[in-house]
Short mmCIF file of C-alpha atoms and ligand atoms in Angstrom, two decimals:
data_model
loop_
_atom_site.label_atom_id
_atom_site.label_comp_id
_atom_site.label_asym_id
_atom_site.label_seq_id
_atom_site.Cartn_x
_atom_site.Cartn_y
_atom_site.Cartn_z
CA MET A 872 -0.02 0.02 0.00
CA SER A 873 1.28 3.51 -0.88
CA VAL A 874 1.11 6.07 1.71
CA LEU A 875 0.25 9.72 0.57
CA PRO A 876 -0.11 11.73 3.78
CA ALA A 877 -1.88 15.01 3.80
CA PHE A 878 0.43 18.11 2.65
CA SER A 879 2.50 15.83 0.29
CA GLY A 880 2.15 15.80 -3.41
CA GLN A 881 2.44 19.50 -4.03
CA PRO A 882 1.19 20.19 -7.82
CA LEU A 883 3.77 23.15 -8.84
CA ASP A 884 6.93 22.82 -10.61
CA ARG A 885 9.26 24.38 -8.24
CA ALA A 886 11.44 25.39 -11.17
CA ASP A 887 14.70 25.84 -9.01
CA PRO A 888 17.01 27.28 -11.89
CA LEU A 889 14.56 30.41 -12.30
CA ARG A 890 15.01 31.23 -8.67
CA ALA A 891 18.49 32.66 -9.10
CA ASP A 892 17.41 34.67 -11.97
CA PRO A 893 15.78 38.03 -10.96
CA ALA A 894 15.40 39.27 -14.60
CA LYS A 895 13.32 36.12 -15.50
CA LEU A 896 11.22 36.10 -12.32
CA ALA A 897 10.19 39.82 -12.87
CA GLU A 898 9.31 38.74 -16.54
CA LEU A 899 7.32 35.97 -15.22
CA ARG A 900 5.73 38.34 -12.67
CA ALA A 901 4.69 40.52 -15.50
CA ALA A 902 3.38 37.95 -17.72
CA GLY A 903 0.01 36.80 -16.15
CA ALA A 904 1.45 35.51 -12.74
CA ARG A 905 -0.81 34.74 -9.99
CA ARG A 906 -0.44 35.35 -6.07
CA LEU A 907 -1.99 33.11 -3.44
CA ARG A 908 -4.59 35.17 -1.36
CA LEU A 909 -3.97 35.04 2.23
CA ASP A 910 -5.28 36.50 5.31
CA GLY A 911 -2.20 36.69 7.42
CA LEU A 912 -1.00 33.11 7.03
CA LEU A 913 -4.50 31.60 6.61
CA PRO A 914 -5.71 30.45 3.31
CA GLU A 915 -8.59 32.29 1.42
CA LEU A 916 -11.13 30.17 -0.52
CA ASP A 917 -12.70 30.89 -3.75
CA ASP A 918 -16.44 29.92 -4.31
CA ASP A 919 -15.46 26.59 -5.45
CA GLY A 920 -13.79 25.95 -2.35
CA ARG A 921 -10.23 26.13 -3.80
CA LEU A 922 -7.33 28.23 -2.76
CA ALA A 923 -8.01 31.52 -4.02
CA TRP A 924 -5.41 33.64 -6.30
CA ASP A 925 -5.31 37.36 -7.46
CA ASP A 926 -3.68 38.24 -10.76
CA ILE A 927 -0.51 40.24 -10.06
CA ASP A 928 -0.63 43.72 -11.20
CA GLY A 929 2.46 46.16 -11.04
CA GLU A 930 5.61 45.66 -8.74
CA ALA A 931 5.50 44.01 -5.55
CA ASP A 932 8.09 43.32 -2.96
CA ASP A 933 8.86 40.21 -0.76
CA LEU A 934 7.27 37.74 -2.91
CA ILE A 935 8.02 34.13 -2.79
CA PHE A 936 8.31 32.15 -6.17
CA LEU A 937 6.26 29.09 -5.47
CA GLY A 938 6.49 27.57 -8.83
CA ILE A 939 5.04 27.10 -12.32
CA ALA A 940 1.75 25.62 -13.21
CA GLU A 941 0.00 25.71 -16.67
CA GLY A 942 2.59 28.03 -17.97
CA ARG A 943 1.78 30.92 -15.22
CA ALA A 944 4.16 31.55 -12.29
CA HIS A 945 2.59 31.39 -8.78
CA PHE A 946 3.79 33.60 -5.95
CA ALA A 947 2.98 34.31 -2.39
CA ALA A 948 3.62 37.47 -0.36
CA VAL A 949 5.39 37.56 2.94
CA PRO A 950 2.95 38.71 5.75
CA ASP A 951 3.86 41.17 8.48
CA VAL A 952 4.01 38.74 11.26
CA GLY A 953 4.44 34.81 11.38
CA ASN A 954 2.81 32.13 13.60
CA ALA A 955 4.84 29.36 14.86
CA ASP A 956 2.06 28.04 17.15
CA PRO A 957 1.30 24.36 16.78
CA ALA A 958 -1.57 23.51 14.53
CA TYR A 959 -3.48 22.16 17.53
CA ALA A 960 -3.47 25.82 19.13
CA GLN A 961 -4.96 27.21 16.01
CA ARG A 962 -8.65 26.61 15.94
CA GLN A 963 -9.41 28.36 12.48
CA ILE A 964 -6.81 26.43 10.60
CA TRP A 965 -8.31 23.13 11.76
CA THR A 966 -11.51 24.08 10.10
CA LEU A 967 -9.81 25.31 6.70
CA LEU A 968 -7.52 21.90 6.53
CA GLY A 969 -10.73 19.99 6.24
CA LEU A 970 -11.98 21.80 3.43
CA LEU A 971 -8.99 22.00 1.24
CA ALA A 972 -8.34 19.46 -1.62
CA PRO A 973 -5.43 17.36 -1.18
CA ASP A 974 -3.30 19.42 -3.99
CA ASP A 975 -4.30 22.62 -2.45
CA LEU A 976 -3.45 21.55 1.00
CA ALA A 977 0.14 20.62 -0.32
CA LEU A 978 0.85 23.85 -1.97
CA TYR A 979 -0.89 25.73 1.10
CA GLY A 980 1.57 24.02 3.31
CA THR A 981 4.50 24.77 1.20
CA ALA A 982 3.62 28.26 0.91
CA ARG A 983 2.68 28.70 4.61
CA SER A 984 6.16 27.11 5.84
CA VAL A 985 8.35 29.40 3.79
CA LEU A 986 6.36 32.51 4.22
CA ASP A 987 6.29 31.96 8.06
CA TRP A 988 9.99 31.49 8.13
CA HIS A 989 10.58 34.75 6.35
CA ALA A 990 8.31 36.59 8.81
CA ARG A 991 9.96 35.35 11.85
CA HIS A 992 13.77 35.28 10.30
CA ARG A 993 14.34 39.04 9.30
CA PHE A 994 17.56 39.29 10.96
CA CYS A 995 20.90 37.55 10.59
CA ALA A 996 21.67 34.91 13.24
CA ARG A 997 25.16 35.47 12.89
CA CYS A 998 25.61 39.50 13.29
CA GLY A 999 21.99 40.55 13.97
CA GLN A 1000 21.61 42.92 11.05
CA PRO A 1001 18.57 42.99 8.80
CA THR A 1002 18.60 40.35 6.04
CA LYS A 1003 17.05 40.38 2.43
CA LEU A 1004 14.82 38.00 0.66
CA ALA A 1005 16.81 36.36 -2.30
CA LYS A 1006 16.64 33.25 -4.57
CA GLY A 1007 12.89 34.00 -5.27
CA GLY A 1008 12.35 33.62 -1.46
CA TRP A 1009 14.24 30.38 -0.92
CA GLN A 1010 17.01 31.93 0.80
CA ARG A 1011 17.86 35.14 2.79
CA ASP A 1012 21.16 37.20 2.58
CA CYS A 1013 22.64 39.28 5.18
CA GLY A 1014 23.96 42.63 3.32
CA THR A 1015 26.44 43.19 6.27
CA CYS A 1016 28.36 39.92 7.19
CA GLY A 1017 27.48 38.16 3.79
CA ALA A 1018 25.86 35.01 5.54
CA GLN A 1019 23.00 33.12 3.69
CA HIS A 1020 20.26 31.58 5.59
CA PHE A 1021 17.81 28.98 4.23
CA PRO A 1022 14.16 28.10 5.11
CA ARG A 1023 13.94 25.53 8.09
CA VAL A 1024 13.11 22.08 7.96
CA ASP A 1025 13.15 20.11 11.19
CA PRO A 1026 12.94 16.65 11.19
CA VAL A 1027 10.73 14.66 13.69
CA ALA A 1028 10.67 10.86 13.96
CA ILE A 1029 7.14 9.42 14.55
CA MET A 1030 6.72 5.75 15.26
CA LEU A 1031 4.43 2.92 15.46
CA VAL A 1032 6.36 0.21 17.95
CA GLU A 1033 4.93 -3.45 17.47
CA CYS A 1034 5.40 -6.11 19.84
CA ASP A 1035 3.61 -9.54 19.87
CA GLY A 1036 1.29 -8.25 17.53
CA ARG A 1037 0.22 -5.30 19.63
CA LEU A 1038 0.93 -1.68 18.78
CA LEU A 1039 2.23 0.96 21.13
CA LEU A 1040 0.46 4.41 21.21
CA GLY A 1041 0.57 7.19 23.53
CA ARG A 1042 -1.49 10.48 24.67
CA GLN A 1043 -0.62 13.76 25.79
CA ALA A 1044 -2.42 15.55 28.19
CA ARG A 1045 -3.53 18.20 25.56
CA PHE A 1046 -5.11 15.54 23.25
CA PRO A 1047 -9.03 15.22 23.31
CA PRO A 1048 -10.13 12.72 25.99
CA ARG A 1049 -9.69 8.92 24.75
CA SER A 1050 -7.04 9.80 21.76
CA TYR A 1051 -4.13 8.17 21.38
CA SER A 1052 -1.35 8.61 18.71
CA ALA A 1053 2.05 7.39 17.61
CA LEU A 1054 5.00 8.44 19.99
CA ALA A 1055 7.16 11.03 18.15
CA GLY A 1056 10.07 13.58 18.73
CA PHE A 1057 12.59 15.85 17.28
CA LEU A 1058 15.74 14.46 15.94
CA GLU A 1059 18.80 15.85 17.64
CA PRO A 1060 22.16 16.70 16.43
CA GLY A 1061 24.35 13.54 15.72
CA GLU A 1062 21.22 11.15 15.48
CA SER A 1063 20.09 8.95 12.63
CA ILE A 1064 16.48 8.39 12.19
CA GLU A 1065 16.92 5.00 13.86
CA ASP A 1066 18.70 6.32 16.75
CA ALA A 1067 16.01 8.98 17.40
CA VAL A 1068 13.11 6.38 17.12
CA ARG A 1069 15.07 4.19 19.72
CA ARG A 1070 15.82 6.87 21.96
CA GLU A 1071 12.29 8.56 22.03
CA VAL A 1072 10.44 5.16 22.58
CA PHE A 1073 12.59 4.46 25.56
CA GLU A 1074 12.61 8.03 26.77
CA GLU A 1075 8.83 8.08 26.84
CA ALA A 1076 7.63 4.48 27.29
CA GLY A 1077 10.54 2.66 28.69
CA VAL A 1078 10.60 0.15 25.64
CA ARG A 1079 13.70 -1.13 23.91
CA VAL A 1080 13.31 -1.06 20.19
CA GLY A 1081 15.37 -3.17 17.78
CA GLU A 1082 14.58 -3.12 13.98
CA VAL A 1083 13.45 0.16 12.65
CA ARG A 1084 11.87 0.50 9.34
CA TYR A 1085 10.91 3.80 7.35
CA ILE A 1086 7.26 3.89 5.93
CA ALA A 1087 6.48 7.35 4.67
CA SER A 1088 7.14 10.97 5.50
CA GLN A 1089 5.03 14.33 5.59
CA PRO A 1090 5.76 17.87 5.57
CA TRP A 1091 4.03 19.52 8.45
CA PRO A 1092 3.93 23.33 8.22
CA PHE A 1093 3.03 24.33 11.63
CA PRO A 1094 5.89 25.65 11.36
CA SER A 1095 8.44 23.65 9.38
CA GLN A 1096 8.53 19.84 10.64
CA LEU A 1097 9.35 16.92 8.40
CA MET A 1098 7.46 14.10 10.15
CA ILE A 1099 9.22 10.80 9.31
CA GLY A 1100 7.04 7.90 9.80
CA CYS A 1101 8.54 4.48 10.92
CA LEU A 1102 7.83 1.08 12.48
CA GLY A 1103 10.01 -0.12 15.20
CA ILE A 1104 9.91 -3.40 16.74
CA GLY A 1105 9.68 -3.37 20.44
CA GLU A 1106 11.65 -6.02 22.52
CA SER A 1107 9.13 -6.37 25.39
CA LEU A 1108 5.57 -5.17 26.61
CA GLU A 1109 6.76 -3.77 29.74
CA LEU A 1110 6.27 -0.09 30.04
CA ALA A 1111 7.89 2.67 32.25
CA ILE A 1112 6.04 5.89 31.10
CA ASP A 1113 7.70 9.30 31.62
CA LYS A 1114 4.75 11.35 32.78
CA SER A 1115 6.73 14.71 31.99
CA GLU A 1116 6.72 13.70 28.30
CA ILE A 1117 3.29 11.89 27.84
CA GLU A 1118 0.26 11.47 30.03
CA ASP A 1119 -0.17 7.84 29.01
CA ALA A 1120 1.02 4.80 26.75
CA ARG A 1121 -0.63 1.58 26.08
CA TRP A 1122 -0.47 -1.52 24.03
CA PHE A 1123 -3.41 -2.04 21.66
CA THR A 1124 -4.55 -5.07 19.84
CA ARG A 1125 -5.01 -5.27 15.94
CA GLU A 1126 -8.86 -5.66 16.80
CA GLU A 1127 -8.72 -2.52 19.05
CA VAL A 1128 -7.03 -0.61 16.19
CA VAL A 1129 -9.64 -1.87 13.60
CA GLU A 1130 -12.35 -0.73 15.73
CA ALA A 1131 -10.88 2.89 16.53
CA MET A 1132 -10.20 3.29 12.74
CA ALA A 1133 -13.66 2.49 11.64
CA LYS A 1134 -15.82 5.66 11.92
CA GLY A 1135 -18.37 6.23 14.39
CA ARG A 1136 -17.57 3.67 16.95
CA ASP A 1137 -18.35 4.92 20.19
CA SER A 1138 -17.40 1.73 21.85
CA ALA A 1139 -13.78 1.73 20.51
CA SER A 1140 -11.11 1.48 23.06
CA PHE A 1141 -9.42 4.84 21.68
CA LEU A 1142 -9.92 7.59 19.37
CA PRO A 1143 -7.24 7.60 16.50
CA PRO A 1144 -5.30 10.68 15.47
CA PRO A 1145 -7.23 13.16 12.72
CA PRO A 1146 -6.71 12.12 9.06
CA GLN A 1147 -4.54 15.15 8.22
CA ALA A 1148 -1.84 13.81 10.64
CA ILE A 1149 0.51 11.05 9.28
CA ALA A 1150 -0.34 9.14 12.38
CA HIS A 1151 -3.52 8.26 10.89
CA ASP A 1152 -1.79 7.04 7.48
CA LEU A 1153 0.46 4.97 9.62
CA LEU A 1154 -2.33 3.12 11.53
CA LYS A 1155 -4.18 2.36 8.26
CA TRP A 1156 -0.91 1.14 6.63
CA TRP A 1157 -0.31 -1.03 9.71
CA LEU A 1158 -3.59 -2.56 9.48
CA GLU A 1159 -3.04 -3.30 5.61
CA ASN A 1160 0.30 -4.95 6.10
ZN1 LIG B 112 25.22 39.00 9.11
#
């Protein structure tokens, strides 16, 4: 089964060679380019429920070149302020995410992540002076010390852990009641993906993990995570939960996961993660493999 999580499958040609060619970008802007219509960082929808676009007229500053589709260049403008809050803390965004078609969702996620980075990284991390947007928005340059800065992507390992046919899932205190999901954590410098999976599972649940297998990944634009979905094989069912990291973790049987993933079962022993989250795709994948 192929896994295509929400926010992946972005439809534009990113046309990287054009980014370093300001004259060509200006030419494209003048030749029927489109700009993503946003309210701050929130998407605006047209009458068909698709992402709304405006025709670009005249000069505009701080435009990100998103790419080319149907011969037209697509841009988005950097907002005054960014928003690095996690998605769960933004009620409005959850409603909108459920309305967007998969290709629009992927395009919006790309734009949101890079726009937010620009809005929150206007000064040089090396010398503190203001930086300027460069390479069509895929870089910022410091005119004072010459440093170049690039949009962040922060890798996160997210893993199902299996042992004796059971699946280990956990919950954080902020989750809705009865919700359980895959354990996850940011990679640290010096770690491989496998190292991070083994460390996080041991830290949070006290379970040693042997074999680790990559399943699928998901760009998550709140603000810039790359979720790396894995399956780890647990070495025992014994748990030692670190309550400072998670509220609870439990082993679930295949039957319990089947029931939870079937919609509208109030009797299920837990509520699964929402369809926009890669953890949802990982659970579906596990049931089909
Ligand atoms: Zn600098």
